[in-house]
Amino acid sequence: MDAEEYRSIISNAIDREIEAYTFYRTVREKVRDENLKNLFNELAGEESKHRKTLEGFLAKEPGELGFNTKRDYKVADILEAPPLSADLKPLDGLVIAIRKELDAMQMYTQLAGLSVDPEQIELFESLASMERGHKARLEDIYTNMAFPEAW
């Protein structure tokens, strides 16, 4: 992986975090339920933290990071996502949010697998774990909203 590929991967990851942040903030303004408003606000804050962490990586040269450049995982191939729209029903918004969290979790898992530096691996695994937690919370809410008869 050359410096340009590295910057492209991290830049795309930053763009996805910004997109997720914007989506959560926009949906927060559209939902009526205070609990959902708080959840989307909290998720927006988490995505903002992820963006700042990734921006720190972007400031480093690829050689300073511990990537195994002999393997090509095509990580950049999975970074594209369709633009999000907040003009959705709450359940549709949750479905998109769940999908976004899954995609982010998979991306960070792949970046951890590509890394050779132990601290970097730990960071990407931690980010993947956070995204997994977001996904689980959203799935819980979705299940309770989509299938209220299961209560």
CSV table of C-alpha atoms in Angstrom, one decimal:
chain,number,residue,atom,x,y,z
A,1,MET,CA,0.0,0.0,0.0
A,2,ASP,CA,1.5,3.3,-1.0
A,3,ALA,CA,0.9,6.6,0.8
A,4,GLU,CA,-1.8,7.7,-1.6
A,5,GLU,CA,-3.8,4.4,-1.1
A,6,TYR,CA,-3.4,4.8,2.7
A,7,ARG,CA,-4.7,8.4,2.6
A,8,SER,CA,-7.6,7.3,0.4
A,9,ILE,CA,-8.6,4.6,2.9
A,10,ILE,CA,-8.4,6.8,5.9
A,11,SER,CA,-10.1,9.7,4.1
A,12,ASN,CA,-13.0,7.4,3.1
A,13,ALA,CA,-13.3,6.2,6.7
A,14,ILE,CA,-13.4,9.8,7.8
A,15,ASP,CA,-16.1,10.6,5.2
A,16,ARG,CA,-18.2,7.7,6.4
A,17,GLU,CA,-17.9,8.9,10.0
A,18,ILE,CA,-19.0,12.4,8.9
A,19,GLU,CA,-21.8,10.9,6.9
A,20,ALA,CA,-23.0,8.9,9.9
A,21,TYR,CA,-22.7,11.9,12.2
A,22,THR,CA,-24.8,14.0,9.8
A,23,PHE,CA,-27.3,11.3,9.4
A,24,TYR,CA,-27.8,10.9,13.2
A,25,ARG,CA,-28.0,14.6,13.8
A,26,THR,CA,-30.6,15.0,11.0
A,27,VAL,CA,-32.7,12.0,12.1
A,28,ARG,CA,-32.5,13.3,15.7
A,29,GLU,CA,-34.3,16.5,14.6
A,30,LYS,CA,-37.0,14.5,12.8
A,31,VAL,CA,-38.0,11.9,15.4
A,32,ARG,CA,-40.5,12.7,18.1
A,33,ASP,CA,-39.6,10.2,20.7
A,34,GLU,CA,-37.2,11.7,23.3
A,35,ASN,CA,-35.4,8.4,23.9
A,36,LEU,CA,-34.7,8.1,20.2
A,37,LYS,CA,-33.5,11.8,20.1
A,38,ASN,CA,-31.1,11.1,22.9
A,39,LEU,CA,-29.9,7.8,21.3
A,40,PHE,CA,-29.2,9.5,17.9
A,41,ASN,CA,-27.5,12.4,19.6
A,42,GLU,CA,-25.3,10.0,21.5
A,43,LEU,CA,-24.4,8.1,18.4
A,44,ALA,CA,-23.6,11.4,16.6
A,45,GLY,CA,-21.1,12.2,19.4
A,46,GLU,CA,-19.5,8.8,19.1
A,47,GLU,CA,-19.1,9.2,15.3
A,48,SER,CA,-17.5,12.6,15.9
A,49,LYS,CA,-14.9,11.0,18.2
A,50,HIS,CA,-14.2,8.3,15.6
A,51,ARG,CA,-13.6,11.0,13.0
A,52,LYS,CA,-11.1,12.8,15.2
A,53,THR,CA,-9.2,9.6,15.9
A,54,LEU,CA,-9.0,8.9,12.2
A,55,GLU,CA,-7.9,12.4,11.4
A,56,GLY,CA,-5.0,11.8,13.7
A,57,PHE,CA,-4.0,8.8,11.6
A,58,LEU,CA,-4.3,10.9,8.4
A,59,ALA,CA,-1.8,13.4,9.9
A,60,LYS,CA,0.8,10.6,10.1
A,61,GLU,CA,2.9,9.2,7.3
A,62,PRO,CA,1.9,5.6,6.4
A,63,GLY,CA,5.4,4.4,7.3
A,64,GLU,CA,4.8,5.5,10.9
A,65,LEU,CA,1.8,3.2,11.1
A,66,GLY,CA,2.2,-0.5,11.2
A,67,PHE,CA,0.4,-1.7,8.1
A,68,ASN,CA,1.5,-4.9,6.3
A,69,THR,CA,1.8,-3.5,2.8
A,70,LYS,CA,2.4,-6.9,1.2
A,71,ARG,CA,-1.3,-7.8,1.5
A,72,ASP,CA,-4.1,-6.2,-0.4
A,73,TYR,CA,-7.4,-6.5,1.4
A,74,LYS,CA,-9.2,-4.1,-1.0
A,75,VAL,CA,-10.4,-2.2,2.1
A,76,ALA,CA,-11.2,0.8,-0.1
A,77,ASP,CA,-13.6,-1.3,-2.1
A,78,ILE,CA,-16.0,-1.5,0.8
A,79,LEU,CA,-15.9,2.2,1.9
A,80,GLU,CA,-18.5,3.5,-0.6
A,81,ALA,CA,-22.0,3.8,0.7
A,82,PRO,CA,-25.1,5.4,-0.8
A,83,PRO,CA,-26.0,8.9,0.5
A,84,LEU,CA,-28.3,8.8,3.4
A,85,SER,CA,-31.7,10.6,3.6
A,86,ALA,CA,-33.5,11.6,6.8
A,87,ASP,CA,-36.8,11.8,5.0
A,88,LEU,CA,-37.6,8.3,6.2
A,89,LYS,CA,-39.9,6.6,8.6
A,90,PRO,CA,-38.2,6.0,12.0
A,91,LEU,CA,-37.9,2.2,11.3
A,92,ASP,CA,-36.3,2.9,7.9
A,93,GLY,CA,-33.9,5.2,9.6
A,94,LEU,CA,-33.0,2.5,12.1
A,95,VAL,CA,-32.5,0.0,9.3
A,96,ILE,CA,-30.0,2.3,7.5
A,97,ALA,CA,-28.3,3.1,10.8
A,98,ILE,CA,-27.9,-0.6,11.6
A,99,ARG,CA,-26.4,-1.2,8.2
A,100,LYS,CA,-24.0,1.8,8.6
A,101,GLU,CA,-22.8,0.4,11.9
A,102,LEU,CA,-22.3,-3.0,10.4
A,103,ASP,CA,-20.3,-1.6,7.5
A,104,ALA,CA,-18.2,0.5,9.9
A,105,MET,CA,-17.6,-2.5,12.2
A,106,GLN,CA,-16.5,-4.6,9.2
A,107,MET,CA,-14.2,-1.8,8.0
A,108,TYR,CA,-12.4,-1.4,11.3
A,109,THR,CA,-12.1,-5.2,11.7
A,110,GLN,CA,-10.4,-5.3,8.3
A,111,LEU,CA,-8.1,-2.4,9.2
A,112,ALA,CA,-7.2,-4.2,12.4
A,113,GLY,CA,-6.4,-7.3,10.3
A,114,LEU,CA,-4.2,-5.3,8.0
A,115,SER,CA,-2.3,-3.6,10.8
A,116,VAL,CA,0.9,-5.0,12.3
A,117,ASP,CA,1.4,-2.4,15.1
A,118,PRO,CA,-0.2,-3.8,18.4
A,119,GLU,CA,-1.4,-0.3,19.5
A,120,GLN,CA,-3.0,0.3,16.1
A,121,ILE,CA,-4.6,-3.2,16.1
A,122,GLU,CA,-6.0,-2.4,19.5
A,123,LEU,CA,-7.4,0.9,18.3
A,124,PHE,CA,-9.1,-0.5,15.3
A,125,GLU,CA,-10.5,-3.5,17.3
A,126,SER,CA,-11.8,-1.0,19.8
A,127,LEU,CA,-13.5,1.1,17.1
A,128,ALA,CA,-15.0,-2.1,15.7
A,129,SER,CA,-16.2,-3.1,19.1
A,130,MET,CA,-17.9,0.3,19.6
A,131,GLU,CA,-19.6,0.1,16.2
A,132,ARG,CA,-20.8,-3.5,17.2
A,133,GLY,CA,-22.3,-2.0,20.4
A,134,HIS,CA,-24.0,0.7,18.4
A,135,LYS,CA,-25.4,-1.9,16.1
A,136,ALA,CA,-26.7,-4.1,18.9
A,137,ARG,CA,-28.4,-1.1,20.6
A,138,LEU,CA,-30.1,-0.1,17.3
A,139,GLU,CA,-31.2,-3.7,16.6
A,140,ASP,CA,-32.8,-3.8,20.1
A,141,ILE,CA,-34.7,-0.6,19.4
A,142,TYR,CA,-35.7,-1.8,16.0
A,143,THR,CA,-37.0,-5.1,17.3
A,144,ASN,CA,-39.0,-3.4,20.0
A,145,MET,CA,-40.5,-0.9,17.5
A,146,ALA,CA,-41.1,-3.3,14.6
A,147,PHE,CA,-42.5,-6.1,16.7
A,148,PRO,CA,-44.3,-4.6,19.6
A,149,GLU,CA,-46.4,-7.7,20.0
A,150,ALA,CA,-43.3,-9.6,21.2
A,151,TRP,CA,-43.3,-7.6,24.4
